[in-house]
């Protein structure tokens, strides 16, 4: 009988990301949203319920983004408040039907720091500005965000400090430096675990055969 210290107590697989999320086509994505190829795209991902802190900051910062296109996912309950800002350059939506198209169109993602969202952002190789939810259990969103920040893939801003002024400053600095965005994208890809599904399936098969 093997000693208990030799037993495998766990396997780090990462979070599974669907293949269609990772394989979006940028040009097709821009056409889908009616966006132009010559202007950068900022994408705000508020989650299924939306994130009012993110929405308010974006609302007050919009006037500063005259040369940036925006994909703004508000959450269903907040759509009516913000849909008035829809233009040919600003696309306001309650939720995202096709995450692959959404990520492919974006040059920079603004998001909360849920584990699945960060797995998708990393797998798609997208630079990100992360605002962890301050009320997450065990402060896990801050810890999630730290993994991308430490790799150089993300900028992390405390929720209390996420004002429209801070949003404007961070976005303009990042969007104005293509080399920085490229380095962040490479860093995101370096921490991605696209093989997570295969690892999980393999472990299930091992357990089933034990």
PDB file of C-alpha atoms in Angstrom:
ATOM      1  CA  UNK A   1       0.000   0.000   0.000  1.00  0.00           C
ATOM      2  CA  UNK A   2       1.585   3.319  -1.031  1.00  0.00           C
ATOM      3  CA  UNK A   3       2.237   5.970   1.579  1.00  0.00           C
ATOM      4  CA  UNK A   4      -0.345   8.746   1.645  1.00  0.00           C
ATOM      5  CA  UNK A   5       2.341  11.304   0.859  1.00  0.00           C
ATOM      6  CA  UNK A   6       2.711   9.679  -2.571  1.00  0.00           C
ATOM      7  CA  UNK A   7      -0.929  10.114  -3.478  1.00  0.00           C
ATOM      8  CA  UNK A   8      -1.805  12.880  -5.899  1.00  0.00           C
ATOM      9  CA  UNK A   9      -3.972  15.367  -4.012  1.00  0.00           C
ATOM     10  CA  UNK A  10      -4.764  17.655  -6.931  1.00  0.00           C
ATOM     11  CA  UNK A  11      -3.922  18.724 -10.447  1.00  0.00           C
ATOM     12  CA  UNK A  12      -3.621  22.291 -11.713  1.00  0.00           C
ATOM     13  CA  UNK A  13      -5.472  22.383 -15.031  1.00  0.00           C
ATOM     14  CA  UNK A  14      -6.532  25.997 -15.422  1.00  0.00           C
ATOM     15  CA  UNK A  15     -10.051  27.014 -16.447  1.00  0.00           C
ATOM     16  CA  UNK A  16     -11.417  25.489 -19.665  1.00  0.00           C
ATOM     17  CA  UNK A  17     -11.974  27.945 -22.517  1.00  0.00           C
ATOM     18  CA  UNK A  18     -14.094  26.982 -25.524  1.00  0.00           C
ATOM     19  CA  UNK A  19     -12.182  26.810 -28.803  1.00  0.00           C
ATOM     20  CA  UNK A  20     -14.592  29.185 -30.563  1.00  0.00           C
ATOM     21  CA  UNK A  21     -13.790  31.856 -27.961  1.00  0.00           C
ATOM     22  CA  UNK A  22     -10.086  31.720 -28.821  1.00  0.00           C
ATOM     23  CA  UNK A  23     -10.407  31.599 -32.598  1.00  0.00           C
ATOM     24  CA  UNK A  24     -12.317  34.749 -33.495  1.00  0.00           C
ATOM     25  CA  UNK A  25     -11.379  36.592 -36.698  1.00  0.00           C
ATOM     26  CA  UNK A  26     -10.638  40.293 -36.163  1.00  0.00           C
ATOM     27  CA  UNK A  27     -11.788  41.586 -39.550  1.00  0.00           C
ATOM     28  CA  UNK A  28     -15.017  39.595 -39.437  1.00  0.00           C
ATOM     29  CA  UNK A  29     -15.567  40.743 -35.856  1.00  0.00           C
ATOM     30  CA  UNK A  30     -15.204  44.404 -36.783  1.00  0.00           C
ATOM     31  CA  UNK A  31     -17.710  43.932 -39.598  1.00  0.00           C
ATOM     32  CA  UNK A  32     -20.120  42.186 -37.231  1.00  0.00           C
ATOM     33  CA  UNK A  33     -20.118  45.179 -34.891  1.00  0.00           C
ATOM     34  CA  UNK A  34     -19.984  47.773 -37.672  1.00  0.00           C
ATOM     35  CA  UNK A  35     -16.602  49.080 -36.527  1.00  0.00           C
ATOM     36  CA  UNK A  36     -13.775  50.594 -38.556  1.00  0.00           C
ATOM     37  CA  UNK A  37     -10.401  48.930 -38.933  1.00  0.00           C
ATOM     38  CA  UNK A  38      -8.298  52.068 -38.539  1.00  0.00           C
ATOM     39  CA  UNK A  39      -9.466  52.976 -35.023  1.00  0.00           C
ATOM     40  CA  UNK A  40      -8.578  50.997 -31.871  1.00  0.00           C
ATOM     41  CA  UNK A  41     -11.295  49.151 -29.980  1.00  0.00           C
ATOM     42  CA  UNK A  42     -11.837  49.306 -26.224  1.00  0.00           C
ATOM     43  CA  UNK A  43     -14.136  46.587 -24.870  1.00  0.00           C
ATOM     44  CA  UNK A  44     -15.826  46.796 -21.470  1.00  0.00           C
ATOM     45  CA  UNK A  45     -17.008  43.469 -20.084  1.00  0.00           C
ATOM     46  CA  UNK A  46     -19.314  43.932 -17.112  1.00  0.00           C
ATOM     47  CA  UNK A  47     -20.493  40.350 -16.774  1.00  0.00           C
ATOM     48  CA  UNK A  48     -24.021  38.978 -17.048  1.00  0.00           C
ATOM     49  CA  UNK A  49     -25.348  41.298 -14.343  1.00  0.00           C
ATOM     50  CA  UNK A  50     -23.273  44.265 -15.421  1.00  0.00           C
ATOM     51  CA  UNK A  51     -20.935  46.211 -13.173  1.00  0.00           C
ATOM     52  CA  UNK A  52     -22.264  49.618 -12.201  1.00  0.00           C
ATOM     53  CA  UNK A  53     -18.840  50.887 -11.105  1.00  0.00           C
ATOM     54  CA  UNK A  54     -17.506  50.152 -14.584  1.00  0.00           C
ATOM     55  CA  UNK A  55     -20.592  51.539 -16.300  1.00  0.00           C
ATOM     56  CA  UNK A  56     -20.501  54.858 -14.433  1.00  0.00           C
ATOM     57  CA  UNK A  57     -16.807  55.337 -15.085  1.00  0.00           C
ATOM     58  CA  UNK A  58     -17.319  54.659 -18.790  1.00  0.00           C
ATOM     59  CA  UNK A  59     -20.307  56.987 -18.980  1.00  0.00           C
ATOM     60  CA  UNK A  60     -18.295  59.892 -17.578  1.00  0.00           C
ATOM     61  CA  UNK A  61     -15.179  59.099 -19.616  1.00  0.00           C
ATOM     62  CA  UNK A  62     -16.856  58.709 -23.015  1.00  0.00           C
ATOM     63  CA  UNK A  63     -16.292  62.348 -23.953  1.00  0.00           C
ATOM     64  CA  UNK A  64     -12.539  61.757 -23.679  1.00  0.00           C
ATOM     65  CA  UNK A  65     -12.481  58.845 -26.133  1.00  0.00           C
ATOM     66  CA  UNK A  66     -13.136  60.638 -29.410  1.00  0.00           C
ATOM     67  CA  UNK A  67     -10.623  58.560 -31.371  1.00  0.00           C
ATOM     68  CA  UNK A  68     -11.449  55.162 -29.839  1.00  0.00           C
ATOM     69  CA  UNK A  69     -14.236  52.729 -30.706  1.00  0.00           C
ATOM     70  CA  UNK A  70     -16.018  51.091 -27.788  1.00  0.00           C
ATOM     71  CA  UNK A  71     -17.817  47.817 -27.182  1.00  0.00           C
ATOM     72  CA  UNK A  72     -19.772  48.378 -23.974  1.00  0.00           C
ATOM     73  CA  UNK A  73     -21.455  45.422 -22.308  1.00  0.00           C
ATOM     74  CA  UNK A  74     -23.649  46.965 -19.623  1.00  0.00           C
ATOM     75  CA  UNK A  75     -25.534  44.008 -18.199  1.00  0.00           C
ATOM     76  CA  UNK A  76     -29.223  43.520 -19.000  1.00  0.00           C
ATOM     77  CA  UNK A  77     -30.562  45.514 -16.045  1.00  0.00           C
ATOM     78  CA  UNK A  78     -28.445  48.569 -16.964  1.00  0.00           C
ATOM     79  CA  UNK A  79     -29.058  48.678 -20.708  1.00  0.00           C
ATOM     80  CA  UNK A  80     -31.843  51.254 -20.650  1.00  0.00           C
ATOM     81  CA  UNK A  81     -29.670  53.668 -18.670  1.00  0.00           C
ATOM     82  CA  UNK A  82     -26.782  53.598 -21.138  1.00  0.00           C
ATOM     83  CA  UNK A  83     -28.176  52.715 -24.567  1.00  0.00           C
ATOM     84  CA  UNK A  84     -28.572  56.441 -25.298  1.00  0.00           C
ATOM     85  CA  UNK A  85     -24.806  56.585 -25.803  1.00  0.00           C
ATOM     86  CA  UNK A  86     -24.938  54.236 -28.803  1.00  0.00           C
ATOM     87  CA  UNK A  87     -23.329  55.737 -31.913  1.00  0.00           C
ATOM     88  CA  UNK A  88     -21.514  54.421 -34.971  1.00  0.00           C
ATOM     89  CA  UNK A  89     -18.391  54.372 -32.767  1.00  0.00           C
ATOM     90  CA  UNK A  90     -19.910  53.203 -29.460  1.00  0.00           C
ATOM     91  CA  UNK A  91     -21.781  49.894 -29.390  1.00  0.00           C
ATOM     92  CA  UNK A  92     -23.891  49.323 -26.263  1.00  0.00           C
ATOM     93  CA  UNK A  93     -25.146  45.805 -25.502  1.00  0.00           C
ATOM     94  CA  UNK A  94     -26.781  44.080 -22.517  1.00  0.00           C
ATOM     95  CA  UNK A  95     -24.752  40.882 -22.879  1.00  0.00           C
ATOM     96  CA  UNK A  96     -22.392  39.236 -25.338  1.00  0.00           C
ATOM     97  CA  UNK A  97     -23.776  36.427 -27.497  1.00  0.00           C
ATOM     98  CA  UNK A  98     -20.485  35.517 -29.151  1.00  0.00           C
ATOM     99  CA  UNK A  99     -17.458  35.929 -26.890  1.00  0.00           C
ATOM    100  CA  UNK A 100     -15.051  34.945 -29.673  1.00  0.00           C
ATOM    101  CA  UNK A 101     -16.238  37.860 -31.820  1.00  0.00           C
ATOM    102  CA  UNK A 102     -16.140  40.236 -28.842  1.00  0.00           C
ATOM    103  CA  UNK A 103     -12.558  39.383 -27.891  1.00  0.00           C
ATOM    104  CA  UNK A 104     -11.313  39.307 -31.489  1.00  0.00           C
ATOM    105  CA  UNK A 105     -12.517  42.864 -32.117  1.00  0.00           C
ATOM    106  CA  UNK A 106     -10.890  44.285 -28.963  1.00  0.00           C
ATOM    107  CA  UNK A 107      -7.458  45.835 -28.574  1.00  0.00           C
ATOM    108  CA  UNK A 108      -7.907  46.337 -24.816  1.00  0.00           C
ATOM    109  CA  UNK A 109     -10.350  44.722 -22.383  1.00  0.00           C
ATOM    110  CA  UNK A 110     -11.796  46.351 -19.255  1.00  0.00           C
ATOM    111  CA  UNK A 111     -13.202  43.695 -16.953  1.00  0.00           C
ATOM    112  CA  UNK A 112     -13.891  42.410 -13.492  1.00  0.00           C
ATOM    113  CA  UNK A 113     -11.540  39.613 -12.477  1.00  0.00           C
ATOM    114  CA  UNK A 114     -13.631  36.477 -12.327  1.00  0.00           C
ATOM    115  CA  UNK A 115     -11.619  33.333 -13.004  1.00  0.00           C
ATOM    116  CA  UNK A 116     -13.404  32.359 -16.211  1.00  0.00           C
ATOM    117  CA  UNK A 117     -13.211  35.855 -17.688  1.00  0.00           C
ATOM    118  CA  UNK A 118      -9.487  36.012 -17.004  1.00  0.00           C
ATOM    119  CA  UNK A 119      -8.967  32.553 -18.501  1.00  0.00           C
ATOM    120  CA  UNK A 120     -10.660  33.761 -21.687  1.00  0.00           C
ATOM    121  CA  UNK A 121      -8.747  37.048 -21.759  1.00  0.00           C
ATOM    122  CA  UNK A 122      -5.444  35.197 -21.390  1.00  0.00           C
ATOM    123  CA  UNK A 123      -6.333  32.518 -23.938  1.00  0.00           C
ATOM    124  CA  UNK A 124      -7.220  35.217 -26.470  1.00  0.00           C
ATOM    125  CA  UNK A 125      -3.989  37.088 -25.746  1.00  0.00           C
ATOM    126  CA  UNK A 126      -5.671  40.371 -24.849  1.00  0.00           C
ATOM    127  CA  UNK A 127      -4.201  43.207 -22.762  1.00  0.00           C
ATOM    128  CA  UNK A 128      -6.541  44.091 -19.939  1.00  0.00           C
ATOM    129  CA  UNK A 129      -7.439  46.696 -17.354  1.00  0.00           C
ATOM    130  CA  UNK A 130      -8.893  44.776 -14.414  1.00  0.00           C
ATOM    131  CA  UNK A 131     -11.079  46.086 -11.600  1.00  0.00           C
ATOM    132  CA  UNK A 132     -11.598  43.259  -9.083  1.00  0.00           C
ATOM    133  CA  UNK A 133     -14.977  43.119  -7.364  1.00  0.00           C
ATOM    134  CA  UNK A 134     -14.317  44.347  -3.841  1.00  0.00           C
ATOM    135  CA  UNK A 135     -16.964  42.060  -2.331  1.00  0.00           C
ATOM    136  CA  UNK A 136     -15.781  38.772  -3.815  1.00  0.00           C
ATOM    137  CA  UNK A 137     -15.493  35.900  -1.345  1.00  0.00           C
ATOM    138  CA  UNK A 138     -12.017  35.656   0.133  1.00  0.00           C
ATOM    139  CA  UNK A 139     -10.954  38.555  -2.067  1.00  0.00           C
ATOM    140  CA  UNK A 140     -10.442  35.972  -4.798  1.00  0.00           C
ATOM    141  CA  UNK A 141     -10.911  38.408  -7.682  1.00  0.00           C
ATOM    142  CA  UNK A 142      -7.958  40.466  -6.481  1.00  0.00           C
ATOM    143  CA  UNK A 143      -5.859  37.313  -6.328  1.00  0.00           C
ATOM    144  CA  UNK A 144      -7.036  36.308  -9.808  1.00  0.00           C
ATOM    145  CA  UNK A 145      -6.070  39.716 -11.180  1.00  0.00           C
ATOM    146  CA  UNK A 146      -2.670  39.593  -9.521  1.00  0.00           C
ATOM    147  CA  UNK A 147      -1.691  36.586 -11.609  1.00  0.00           C
ATOM    148  CA  UNK A 148      -2.107  38.596 -14.807  1.00  0.00           C
ATOM    149  CA  UNK A 149      -0.610  41.763 -13.351  1.00  0.00           C
ATOM    150  CA  UNK A 150       2.498  39.915 -12.156  1.00  0.00           C
ATOM    151  CA  UNK A 151       3.057  38.508 -15.639  1.00  0.00           C
ATOM    152  CA  UNK A 152       2.778  41.952 -17.225  1.00  0.00           C
ATOM    153  CA  UNK A 153      -0.501  41.120 -18.983  1.00  0.00           C
ATOM    154  CA  UNK A 154      -2.772  43.481 -17.066  1.00  0.00           C
ATOM    155  CA  UNK A 155      -3.121  46.717 -15.172  1.00  0.00           C
ATOM    156  CA  UNK A 156      -5.095  46.288 -11.941  1.00  0.00           C
ATOM    157  CA  UNK A 157      -7.039  49.147 -10.354  1.00  0.00           C
ATOM    158  CA  UNK A 158      -8.716  49.015  -6.952  1.00  0.00           C
ATOM    159  CA  UNK A 159     -12.471  49.502  -7.242  1.00  0.00           C
ATOM    160  CA  UNK A 160     -12.400  52.551  -4.950  1.00  0.00           C
ATOM    161  CA  UNK A 161      -9.859  54.201  -7.244  1.00  0.00           C
ATOM    162  CA  UNK A 162     -11.644  53.412 -10.495  1.00  0.00           C
ATOM    163  CA  UNK A 163     -12.969  56.826 -11.489  1.00  0.00           C
ATOM    164  CA  UNK A 164     -13.632  58.184 -14.961  1.00  0.00           C
ATOM    165  CA  UNK A 165     -10.384  60.163 -14.641  1.00  0.00           C
ATOM    166  CA  UNK A 166      -8.401  57.031 -13.807  1.00  0.00           C
ATOM    167  CA  UNK A 167     -10.104  55.144 -16.628  1.00  0.00           C
ATOM    168  CA  UNK A 168      -9.259  57.913 -19.089  1.00  0.00           C
ATOM    169  CA  UNK A 169      -5.622  58.075 -18.006  1.00  0.00           C
ATOM    170  CA  UNK A 170      -5.061  54.322 -18.134  1.00  0.00           C
ATOM    171  CA  UNK A 171      -6.779  53.839 -21.486  1.00  0.00           C
ATOM    172  CA  UNK A 172      -5.001  56.744 -23.176  1.00  0.00           C
ATOM    173  CA  UNK A 173      -1.611  55.611 -21.918  1.00  0.00           C
ATOM    174  CA  UNK A 174      -2.180  52.054 -23.090  1.00  0.00           C
ATOM    175  CA  UNK A 175      -3.879  52.838 -26.383  1.00  0.00           C
ATOM    176  CA  UNK A 176      -1.174  55.357 -27.162  1.00  0.00           C
ATOM    177  CA  UNK A 177       1.595  52.785 -26.914  1.00  0.00           C
ATOM    178  CA  UNK A 178       1.299  49.876 -29.334  1.00  0.00           C
ATOM    179  CA  UNK A 179       4.542  48.356 -28.039  1.00  0.00           C
ATOM    180  CA  UNK A 180       3.153  48.157 -24.503  1.00  0.00           C
ATOM    181  CA  UNK A 181      -0.069  46.553 -25.758  1.00  0.00           C
ATOM    182  CA  UNK A 182       1.926  44.031 -27.759  1.00  0.00           C
ATOM    183  CA  UNK A 183       4.017  43.080 -24.720  1.00  0.00           C
ATOM    184  CA  UNK A 184       0.877  42.727 -22.589  1.00  0.00           C
ATOM    185  CA  UNK A 185      -0.732  40.524 -25.232  1.00  0.00           C
ATOM    186  CA  UNK A 186       2.317  38.255 -25.328  1.00  0.00           C
ATOM    187  CA  UNK A 187       2.339  38.083 -21.522  1.00  0.00           C
ATOM    188  CA  UNK A 188      -1.350  37.123 -21.494  1.00  0.00           C
ATOM    189  CA  UNK A 189      -0.746  34.287 -23.931  1.00  0.00           C
ATOM    190  CA  UNK A 190       2.198  33.098 -21.835  1.00  0.00           C
ATOM    191  CA  UNK A 191      -0.010  32.456 -18.773  1.00  0.00           C
ATOM    192  CA  UNK A 192      -2.951  30.956 -20.673  1.00  0.00           C
ATOM    193  CA  UNK A 193      -3.829  27.281 -20.223  1.00  0.00           C
ATOM    194  CA  UNK A 194      -5.554  26.397 -23.513  1.00  0.00           C
ATOM    195  CA  UNK A 195      -5.001  22.716 -22.783  1.00  0.00           C
ATOM    196  CA  UNK A 196      -7.208  22.862 -19.655  1.00  0.00           C
ATOM    197  CA  UNK A 197     -10.076  20.860 -21.179  1.00  0.00           C
ATOM    198  CA  UNK A 198      -7.746  18.054 -22.244  1.00  0.00           C
ATOM    199  CA  UNK A 199      -6.124  17.970 -18.808  1.00  0.00           C
ATOM    200  CA  UNK A 200      -9.509  17.780 -17.075  1.00  0.00           C
ATOM    201  CA  UNK A 201     -10.724  14.987 -19.384  1.00  0.00           C
ATOM    202  CA  UNK A 202      -7.496  13.046 -18.840  1.00  0.00           C
ATOM    203  CA  UNK A 203      -7.831  13.313 -15.070  1.00  0.00           C
ATOM    204  CA  UNK A 204     -11.457  12.168 -15.194  1.00  0.00           C
ATOM    205  CA  UNK A 205     -10.416   9.124 -17.249  1.00  0.00           C
ATOM    206  CA  UNK A 206      -7.623   8.312 -14.792  1.00  0.00           C
ATOM    207  CA  UNK A 207     -10.050   8.552 -11.858  1.00  0.00           C
ATOM    208  CA  UNK A 208     -12.656   6.453 -13.667  1.00  0.00           C
ATOM    209  CA  UNK A 209     -10.120   3.717 -14.374  1.00  0.00           C
ATOM    210  CA  UNK A 210      -8.680   3.690 -10.836  1.00  0.00           C
TER     211      UNK A 210
END
